[in-house]
Amino acid sequence: MAIPLRQKAADDQAGERREPVRFSAAFAEGVARAADGRKALQAVLARAADVGHPPLPPSVVMDAQLVISELLTNAIRHAPGPCGVLLELSDAELSVTVWDTSPAEPVLRPRDAGRVGGHGLHLVHVLSHRFATASHALGKQVVARVRVTPEQAQGARPGP
């Protein structure tokens, strides 16, 4: 049975799960910038709106911008060679994957309020509900998953 497109669109907005929206980009050595990660996130959010995903709350968007910026900055600073990003937005979370050519896993340094820099990974851990690193033949990939509703995101964060 064929379902008219207008009816299908209405059904999708009535609570059915939507297909994930994906975006990936690879950058040559020395080309990537944290702003490129934020632009990739904007592209995912624009595409998501086009296919019926509800808009993300501003607080979730800001969290995701910080996560992609920090992970891509770490790849740029600590790994030689090319790097890339993969973003995937589902109904439940935004998966932020950054890959680079360094086999070294990111190191969560002890907190030091007097230190300049070195705090980004702490922010990523606080803003994401899952964080993982996987080694592969050409380096590694780092994955942070950010919940997409403010209620979920608040539940993932440690208390004061």
mmCIF file with all atom_site columns, C-alpha atoms in Angstrom:
data_model
loop_
_atom_site.group_PDB
_atom_site.id
_atom_site.type_symbol
_atom_site.label_atom_id
_atom_site.label_alt_id
_atom_site.label_comp_id
_atom_site.label_asym_id
_atom_site.label_entity_id
_atom_site.label_seq_id
_atom_site.pdbx_PDB_ins_code
_atom_site.Cartn_x
_atom_site.Cartn_y
_atom_site.Cartn_z
_atom_site.occupancy
_atom_site.B_iso_or_equiv
_atom_site.pdbx_formal_charge
_atom_site.auth_seq_id
_atom_site.auth_comp_id
_atom_site.auth_asym_id
_atom_site.auth_atom_id
_atom_site.pdbx_PDB_model_num
ATOM 1   C CA . MET A 1 1   ? 0.000  0.000  0.000  1.00 0.00 ? 1   MET A CA 1
ATOM 2   C CA . ALA A 1 2   ? 1.386  3.415  -0.941 1.00 0.00 ? 2   ALA A CA 1
ATOM 3   C CA . ILE A 1 3   ? 1.247  6.158  1.662  1.00 0.00 ? 3   ILE A CA 1
ATOM 4   C CA . PRO A 1 4   ? 0.887  9.690  0.293  1.00 0.00 ? 4   PRO A CA 1
ATOM 5   C CA . LEU A 1 5   ? 3.875  11.876 1.189  1.00 0.00 ? 5   LEU A CA 1
ATOM 6   C CA . ARG A 1 6   ? 1.779  14.397 3.118  1.00 0.00 ? 6   ARG A CA 1
ATOM 7   C CA . GLN A 1 7   ? 0.341  11.631 5.297  1.00 0.00 ? 7   GLN A CA 1
ATOM 8   C CA . LYS A 1 8   ? 3.803  10.088 5.806  1.00 0.00 ? 8   LYS A CA 1
ATOM 9   C CA . ALA A 1 9   ? 5.230  13.465 6.895  1.00 0.00 ? 9   ALA A CA 1
ATOM 10  C CA . ALA A 1 10  ? 2.362  13.947 9.345  1.00 0.00 ? 10  ALA A CA 1
ATOM 11  C CA . ASP A 1 11  ? 2.891  10.431 10.715 1.00 0.00 ? 11  ASP A CA 1
ATOM 12  C CA . ASP A 1 12  ? 6.607  11.110 11.204 1.00 0.00 ? 12  ASP A CA 1
ATOM 13  C CA . GLN A 1 13  ? 5.873  14.242 13.184 1.00 0.00 ? 13  GLN A CA 1
ATOM 14  C CA . ALA A 1 14  ? 3.331  12.374 15.309 1.00 0.00 ? 14  ALA A CA 1
ATOM 15  C CA . GLY A 1 15  ? 6.011  10.474 17.186 1.00 0.00 ? 15  GLY A CA 1
ATOM 16  C CA . GLU A 1 16  ? 7.528  7.887  14.854 1.00 0.00 ? 16  GLU A CA 1
ATOM 17  C CA . ARG A 1 17  ? 11.271 7.476  15.012 1.00 0.00 ? 17  ARG A CA 1
ATOM 18  C CA . ARG A 1 18  ? 13.076 9.444  12.353 1.00 0.00 ? 18  ARG A CA 1
ATOM 19  C CA . GLU A 1 19  ? 16.090 8.283  10.402 1.00 0.00 ? 19  GLU A CA 1
ATOM 20  C CA . PRO A 1 20  ? 19.397 9.543  11.815 1.00 0.00 ? 20  PRO A CA 1
ATOM 21  C CA . VAL A 1 21  ? 21.007 12.487 10.048 1.00 0.00 ? 21  VAL A CA 1
ATOM 22  C CA . ARG A 1 22  ? 24.710 12.030 9.309  1.00 0.00 ? 22  ARG A CA 1
ATOM 23  C CA . PHE A 1 23  ? 27.530 14.310 8.207  1.00 0.00 ? 23  PHE A CA 1
ATOM 24  C CA . SER A 1 24  ? 31.199 13.540 7.729  1.00 0.00 ? 24  SER A CA 1
ATOM 25  C CA . ALA A 1 25  ? 34.224 15.499 6.630  1.00 0.00 ? 25  ALA A CA 1
ATOM 26  C CA . ALA A 1 26  ? 37.930 14.781 6.311  1.00 0.00 ? 26  ALA A CA 1
ATOM 27  C CA . PHE A 1 27  ? 40.609 17.436 6.555  1.00 0.00 ? 27  PHE A CA 1
ATOM 28  C CA . ALA A 1 28  ? 44.148 17.410 5.190  1.00 0.00 ? 28  ALA A CA 1
ATOM 29  C CA . GLU A 1 29  ? 46.987 18.065 7.623  1.00 0.00 ? 29  GLU A CA 1
ATOM 30  C CA . GLY A 1 30  ? 47.012 21.668 8.792  1.00 0.00 ? 30  GLY A CA 1
ATOM 31  C CA . VAL A 1 31  ? 43.632 22.530 7.288  1.00 0.00 ? 31  VAL A CA 1
ATOM 32  C CA . ALA A 1 32  ? 41.069 21.715 10.026 1.00 0.00 ? 32  ALA A CA 1
ATOM 33  C CA . ARG A 1 33  ? 39.864 24.318 12.504 1.00 0.00 ? 33  ARG A CA 1
ATOM 34  C CA . ALA A 1 34  ? 37.466 24.033 15.442 1.00 0.00 ? 34  ALA A CA 1
ATOM 35  C CA . ALA A 1 35  ? 35.114 26.323 13.513 1.00 0.00 ? 35  ALA A CA 1
ATOM 36  C CA . ASP A 1 36  ? 34.887 23.605 10.832 1.00 0.00 ? 36  ASP A CA 1
ATOM 37  C CA . GLY A 1 37  ? 33.426 21.262 13.441 1.00 0.00 ? 37  GLY A CA 1
ATOM 38  C CA . ARG A 1 38  ? 30.847 23.849 14.453 1.00 0.00 ? 38  ARG A CA 1
ATOM 39  C CA . LYS A 1 39  ? 29.940 24.399 10.780 1.00 0.00 ? 39  LYS A CA 1
ATOM 40  C CA . ALA A 1 40  ? 29.504 20.634 10.391 1.00 0.00 ? 40  ALA A CA 1
ATOM 41  C CA . LEU A 1 41  ? 27.144 20.662 13.372 1.00 0.00 ? 41  LEU A CA 1
ATOM 42  C CA . GLN A 1 42  ? 25.156 23.506 11.786 1.00 0.00 ? 42  GLN A CA 1
ATOM 43  C CA . ALA A 1 43  ? 24.872 21.449 8.587  1.00 0.00 ? 43  ALA A CA 1
ATOM 44  C CA . VAL A 1 44  ? 23.523 18.452 10.533 1.00 0.00 ? 44  VAL A CA 1
ATOM 45  C CA . LEU A 1 45  ? 20.999 20.591 12.382 1.00 0.00 ? 45  LEU A CA 1
ATOM 46  C CA . ALA A 1 46  ? 19.824 22.259 9.158  1.00 0.00 ? 46  ALA A CA 1
ATOM 47  C CA . ARG A 1 47  ? 19.403 18.878 7.446  1.00 0.00 ? 47  ARG A CA 1
ATOM 48  C CA . ALA A 1 48  ? 17.622 17.490 10.507 1.00 0.00 ? 48  ALA A CA 1
ATOM 49  C CA . ALA A 1 49  ? 15.074 20.305 10.375 1.00 0.00 ? 49  ALA A CA 1
ATOM 50  C CA . ASP A 1 50  ? 14.541 19.607 6.662  1.00 0.00 ? 50  ASP A CA 1
ATOM 51  C CA . VAL A 1 51  ? 13.629 15.973 7.350  1.00 0.00 ? 51  VAL A CA 1
ATOM 52  C CA . GLY A 1 52  ? 11.327 16.589 10.310 1.00 0.00 ? 52  GLY A CA 1
ATOM 53  C CA . HIS A 1 53  ? 13.530 16.377 13.393 1.00 0.00 ? 53  HIS A CA 1
ATOM 54  C CA . PRO A 1 54  ? 12.399 18.843 16.046 1.00 0.00 ? 54  PRO A CA 1
ATOM 55  C CA . PRO A 1 55  ? 14.854 21.658 16.812 1.00 0.00 ? 55  PRO A CA 1
ATOM 56  C CA . LEU A 1 56  ? 17.313 20.988 19.598 1.00 0.00 ? 56  LEU A CA 1
ATOM 57  C CA . PRO A 1 57  ? 17.115 23.190 22.677 1.00 0.00 ? 57  PRO A CA 1
ATOM 58  C CA . PRO A 1 58  ? 19.715 25.997 22.611 1.00 0.00 ? 58  PRO A CA 1
ATOM 59  C CA . SER A 1 59  ? 21.501 24.553 25.665 1.00 0.00 ? 59  SER A CA 1
ATOM 60  C CA . VAL A 1 60  ? 21.990 21.222 23.880 1.00 0.00 ? 60  VAL A CA 1
ATOM 61  C CA . VAL A 1 61  ? 23.261 22.973 20.743 1.00 0.00 ? 61  VAL A CA 1
ATOM 62  C CA . MET A 1 62  ? 25.779 24.945 22.826 1.00 0.00 ? 62  MET A CA 1
ATOM 63  C CA . ASP A 1 63  ? 26.922 21.744 24.573 1.00 0.00 ? 63  ASP A CA 1
ATOM 64  C CA . ALA A 1 64  ? 27.354 20.002 21.221 1.00 0.00 ? 64  ALA A CA 1
ATOM 65  C CA . GLN A 1 65  ? 29.283 22.975 19.794 1.00 0.00 ? 65  GLN A CA 1
ATOM 66  C CA . LEU A 1 66  ? 31.679 22.847 22.716 1.00 0.00 ? 66  LEU A CA 1
ATOM 67  C CA . VAL A 1 67  ? 32.131 19.073 22.428 1.00 0.00 ? 67  VAL A CA 1
ATOM 68  C CA . ILE A 1 68  ? 32.923 19.145 18.698 1.00 0.00 ? 68  ILE A CA 1
ATOM 69  C CA . SER A 1 69  ? 35.221 22.153 19.150 1.00 0.00 ? 69  SER A CA 1
ATOM 70  C CA . GLU A 1 70  ? 37.198 20.514 21.953 1.00 0.00 ? 70  GLU A CA 1
ATOM 71  C CA . LEU A 1 71  ? 37.548 17.129 20.260 1.00 0.00 ? 71  LEU A CA 1
ATOM 72  C CA . LEU A 1 72  ? 38.593 18.604 16.923 1.00 0.00 ? 72  LEU A CA 1
ATOM 73  C CA . THR A 1 73  ? 41.029 21.004 18.626 1.00 0.00 ? 73  THR A CA 1
ATOM 74  C CA . ASN A 1 74  ? 42.650 18.047 20.404 1.00 0.00 ? 74  ASN A CA 1
ATOM 75  C CA . ALA A 1 75  ? 43.063 16.208 17.093 1.00 0.00 ? 75  ALA A CA 1
ATOM 76  C CA . ILE A 1 76  ? 44.591 19.297 15.487 1.00 0.00 ? 76  ILE A CA 1
ATOM 77  C CA . ARG A 1 77  ? 47.014 19.956 18.366 1.00 0.00 ? 77  ARG A CA 1
ATOM 78  C CA . HIS A 1 78  ? 48.077 16.451 19.301 1.00 0.00 ? 78  HIS A CA 1
ATOM 79  C CA . ALA A 1 79  ? 48.037 14.371 16.114 1.00 0.00 ? 79  ALA A CA 1
ATOM 80  C CA . PRO A 1 80  ? 50.104 14.710 12.971 1.00 0.00 ? 80  PRO A CA 1
ATOM 81  C CA . GLY A 1 81  ? 48.416 14.308 9.618  1.00 0.00 ? 81  GLY A CA 1
ATOM 82  C CA . PRO A 1 82  ? 44.820 14.434 8.504  1.00 0.00 ? 82  PRO A CA 1
ATOM 83  C CA . CYS A 1 83  ? 41.768 14.212 10.735 1.00 0.00 ? 83  CYS A CA 1
ATOM 84  C CA . GLY A 1 84  ? 38.024 14.091 10.326 1.00 0.00 ? 84  GLY A CA 1
ATOM 85  C CA . VAL A 1 85  ? 34.618 14.268 11.928 1.00 0.00 ? 85  VAL A CA 1
ATOM 86  C CA . LEU A 1 86  ? 31.468 12.205 11.773 1.00 0.00 ? 86  LEU A CA 1
ATOM 87  C CA . LEU A 1 87  ? 28.250 13.548 13.286 1.00 0.00 ? 87  LEU A CA 1
ATOM 88  C CA . GLU A 1 88  ? 25.081 11.510 13.656 1.00 0.00 ? 88  GLU A CA 1
ATOM 89  C CA . LEU A 1 89  ? 21.862 12.906 15.075 1.00 0.00 ? 89  LEU A CA 1
ATOM 90  C CA . SER A 1 90  ? 19.160 10.469 16.172 1.00 0.00 ? 90  SER A CA 1
ATOM 91  C CA . ASP A 1 91  ? 16.019 11.032 18.198 1.00 0.00 ? 91  ASP A CA 1
ATOM 92  C CA . ALA A 1 92  ? 17.936 10.319 21.414 1.00 0.00 ? 92  ALA A CA 1
ATOM 93  C CA . GLU A 1 93  ? 21.455 11.662 20.977 1.00 0.00 ? 93  GLU A CA 1
ATOM 94  C CA . LEU A 1 94  ? 24.054 13.397 18.882 1.00 0.00 ? 94  LEU A CA 1
ATOM 95  C CA . SER A 1 95  ? 27.112 11.247 18.306 1.00 0.00 ? 95  SER A CA 1
ATOM 96  C CA . VAL A 1 96  ? 30.298 13.253 17.743 1.00 0.00 ? 96  VAL A CA 1
ATOM 97  C CA . THR A 1 97  ? 33.205 11.229 16.362 1.00 0.00 ? 97  THR A CA 1
ATOM 98  C CA . VAL A 1 98  ? 36.619 12.721 15.634 1.00 0.00 ? 98  VAL A CA 1
ATOM 99  C CA . TRP A 1 99  ? 39.371 10.607 14.112 1.00 0.00 ? 99  TRP A CA 1
ATOM 100 C CA . ASP A 1 100 ? 43.058 11.395 13.774 1.00 0.00 ? 100 ASP A CA 1
ATOM 101 C CA . THR A 1 101 ? 46.364 9.705  13.003 1.00 0.00 ? 101 THR A CA 1
ATOM 102 C CA . SER A 1 102 ? 47.763 9.508  16.538 1.00 0.00 ? 102 SER A CA 1
ATOM 103 C CA . PRO A 1 103 ? 47.489 6.153  18.305 1.00 0.00 ? 103 PRO A CA 1
ATOM 104 C CA . ALA A 1 104 ? 47.759 7.882  21.709 1.00 0.00 ? 104 ALA A CA 1
ATOM 105 C CA . GLU A 1 105 ? 44.527 8.003  23.674 1.00 0.00 ? 105 GLU A CA 1
ATOM 106 C CA . PRO A 1 106 ? 43.485 11.398 25.045 1.00 0.00 ? 106 PRO A CA 1
ATOM 107 C CA . VAL A 1 107 ? 44.622 11.941 28.609 1.00 0.00 ? 107 VAL A CA 1
ATOM 108 C CA . LEU A 1 108 ? 42.296 13.392 31.214 1.00 0.00 ? 108 LEU A CA 1
ATOM 109 C CA . ARG A 1 109 ? 44.733 15.543 33.184 1.00 0.00 ? 109 ARG A CA 1
ATOM 110 C CA . PRO A 1 110 ? 44.175 16.299 36.859 1.00 0.00 ? 110 PRO A CA 1
ATOM 111 C CA . ARG A 1 111 ? 42.115 19.397 37.449 1.00 0.00 ? 111 ARG A CA 1
ATOM 112 C CA . ASP A 1 112 ? 44.211 22.507 38.019 1.00 0.00 ? 112 ASP A CA 1
ATOM 113 C CA . ALA A 1 113 ? 42.419 25.853 38.138 1.00 0.00 ? 113 ALA A CA 1
ATOM 114 C CA . GLY A 1 114 ? 45.757 27.646 37.756 1.00 0.00 ? 114 GLY A CA 1
ATOM 115 C CA . ARG A 1 115 ? 46.696 25.881 34.522 1.00 0.00 ? 115 ARG A CA 1
ATOM 116 C CA . VAL A 1 116 ? 46.057 27.546 31.188 1.00 0.00 ? 116 VAL A CA 1
ATOM 117 C CA . GLY A 1 117 ? 44.611 24.950 28.803 1.00 0.00 ? 117 GLY A CA 1
ATOM 118 C CA . GLY A 1 118 ? 44.138 21.246 29.290 1.00 0.00 ? 118 GLY A CA 1
ATOM 119 C CA . HIS A 1 119 ? 40.529 21.507 30.488 1.00 0.00 ? 119 HIS A CA 1
ATOM 120 C CA . GLY A 1 120 ? 38.706 20.554 27.283 1.00 0.00 ? 120 GLY A CA 1
ATOM 121 C CA . LEU A 1 121 ? 38.484 16.832 27.913 1.00 0.00 ? 121 LEU A CA 1
ATOM 122 C CA . HIS A 1 122 ? 36.914 17.504 31.331 1.00 0.00 ? 122 HIS A CA 1
ATOM 123 C CA . LEU A 1 123 ? 34.256 19.592 29.574 1.00 0.00 ? 123 LEU A CA 1
ATOM 124 C CA . VAL A 1 124 ? 33.620 16.838 27.042 1.00 0.00 ? 124 VAL A CA 1
ATOM 125 C CA . HIS A 1 125 ? 33.174 14.291 29.845 1.00 0.00 ? 125 HIS A CA 1
ATOM 126 C CA . VAL A 1 126 ? 30.698 16.545 31.666 1.00 0.00 ? 126 VAL A CA 1
ATOM 127 C CA . LEU A 1 127 ? 28.670 17.430 28.565 1.00 0.00 ? 127 LEU A CA 1
ATOM 128 C CA . SER A 1 128 ? 28.429 13.937 27.093 1.00 0.00 ? 128 SER A CA 1
ATOM 129 C CA . HIS A 1 129 ? 26.677 10.949 28.597 1.00 0.00 ? 129 HIS A CA 1
ATOM 130 C CA . ARG A 1 130 ? 29.060 8.457  26.947 1.00 0.00 ? 130 ARG A CA 1
ATOM 131 C CA . PHE A 1 131 ? 32.668 8.810  25.885 1.00 0.00 ? 131 PHE A CA 1
ATOM 132 C CA . ALA A 1 132 ? 34.903 6.241  24.234 1.00 0.00 ? 132 ALA A CA 1
ATOM 133 C CA . THR A 1 133 ? 38.171 5.951  22.361 1.00 0.00 ? 133 THR A CA 1
ATOM 134 C CA . ALA A 1 134 ? 38.957 3.233  19.824 1.00 0.00 ? 134 ALA A CA 1
ATOM 135 C CA . SER A 1 135 ? 42.341 2.565  18.282 1.00 0.00 ? 135 SER A CA 1
ATOM 136 C CA . HIS A 1 136 ? 42.637 1.513  14.664 1.00 0.00 ? 136 HIS A CA 1
ATOM 137 C CA . ALA A 1 137 ? 45.443 0.833  12.197 1.00 0.00 ? 137 ALA A CA 1
ATOM 138 C CA . LEU A 1 138 ? 45.903 4.476  11.223 1.00 0.00 ? 138 LEU A CA 1
ATOM 139 C CA . GLY A 1 139 ? 45.343 6.175  14.589 1.00 0.00 ? 139 GLY A CA 1
ATOM 140 C CA . LYS A 1 140 ? 42.217 6.459  16.715 1.00 0.00 ? 140 LYS A CA 1
ATOM 141 C CA . GLN A 1 141 ? 38.717 7.774  16.910 1.00 0.00 ? 141 GLN A CA 1
ATOM 142 C CA . VAL A 1 142 ? 37.132 9.503  19.867 1.00 0.00 ? 142 VAL A CA 1
ATOM 143 C CA . VAL A 1 143 ? 33.358 9.361  20.295 1.00 0.00 ? 143 VAL A CA 1
ATOM 144 C CA . ALA A 1 144 ? 31.257 11.549 22.594 1.00 0.00 ? 144 ALA A CA 1
ATOM 145 C CA . ARG A 1 145 ? 27.486 11.158 22.747 1.00 0.00 ? 145 ARG A CA 1
ATOM 146 C CA . VAL A 1 146 ? 25.354 14.130 23.771 1.00 0.00 ? 146 VAL A CA 1
ATOM 147 C CA . ARG A 1 147 ? 21.734 13.627 24.750 1.00 0.00 ? 147 ARG A CA 1
ATOM 148 C CA . VAL A 1 148 ? 19.403 15.802 22.699 1.00 0.00 ? 148 VAL A CA 1
ATOM 149 C CA . THR A 1 149 ? 16.789 16.888 25.221 1.00 0.00 ? 149 THR A CA 1
ATOM 150 C CA . PRO A 1 150 ? 17.552 19.167 28.161 1.00 0.00 ? 150 PRO A CA 1
ATOM 151 C CA . GLU A 1 151 ? 15.944 16.719 30.614 1.00 0.00 ? 151 GLU A CA 1
ATOM 152 C CA . GLN A 1 152 ? 18.218 13.900 29.442 1.00 0.00 ? 152 GLN A CA 1
ATOM 153 C CA . ALA A 1 153 ? 21.284 16.140 29.379 1.00 0.00 ? 153 ALA A CA 1
ATOM 154 C CA . GLN A 1 154 ? 20.697 17.377 32.935 1.00 0.00 ? 154 GLN A CA 1
ATOM 155 C CA . GLY A 1 155 ? 20.394 13.779 34.137 1.00 0.00 ? 155 GLY A CA 1
ATOM 156 C CA . ALA A 1 156 ? 23.813 12.989 32.688 1.00 0.00 ? 156 ALA A CA 1
ATOM 157 C CA . ARG A 1 157 ? 25.651 15.739 34.510 1.00 0.00 ? 157 ARG A CA 1
ATOM 158 C CA . PRO A 1 158 ? 27.128 15.427 37.970 1.00 0.00 ? 158 PRO A CA 1
ATOM 159 C CA . GLY A 1 159 ? 25.579 17.556 40.669 1.00 0.00 ? 159 GLY A CA 1
ATOM 160 C CA . PRO A 1 160 ? 27.256 20.665 42.086 1.00 0.00 ? 160 PRO A CA 1
#
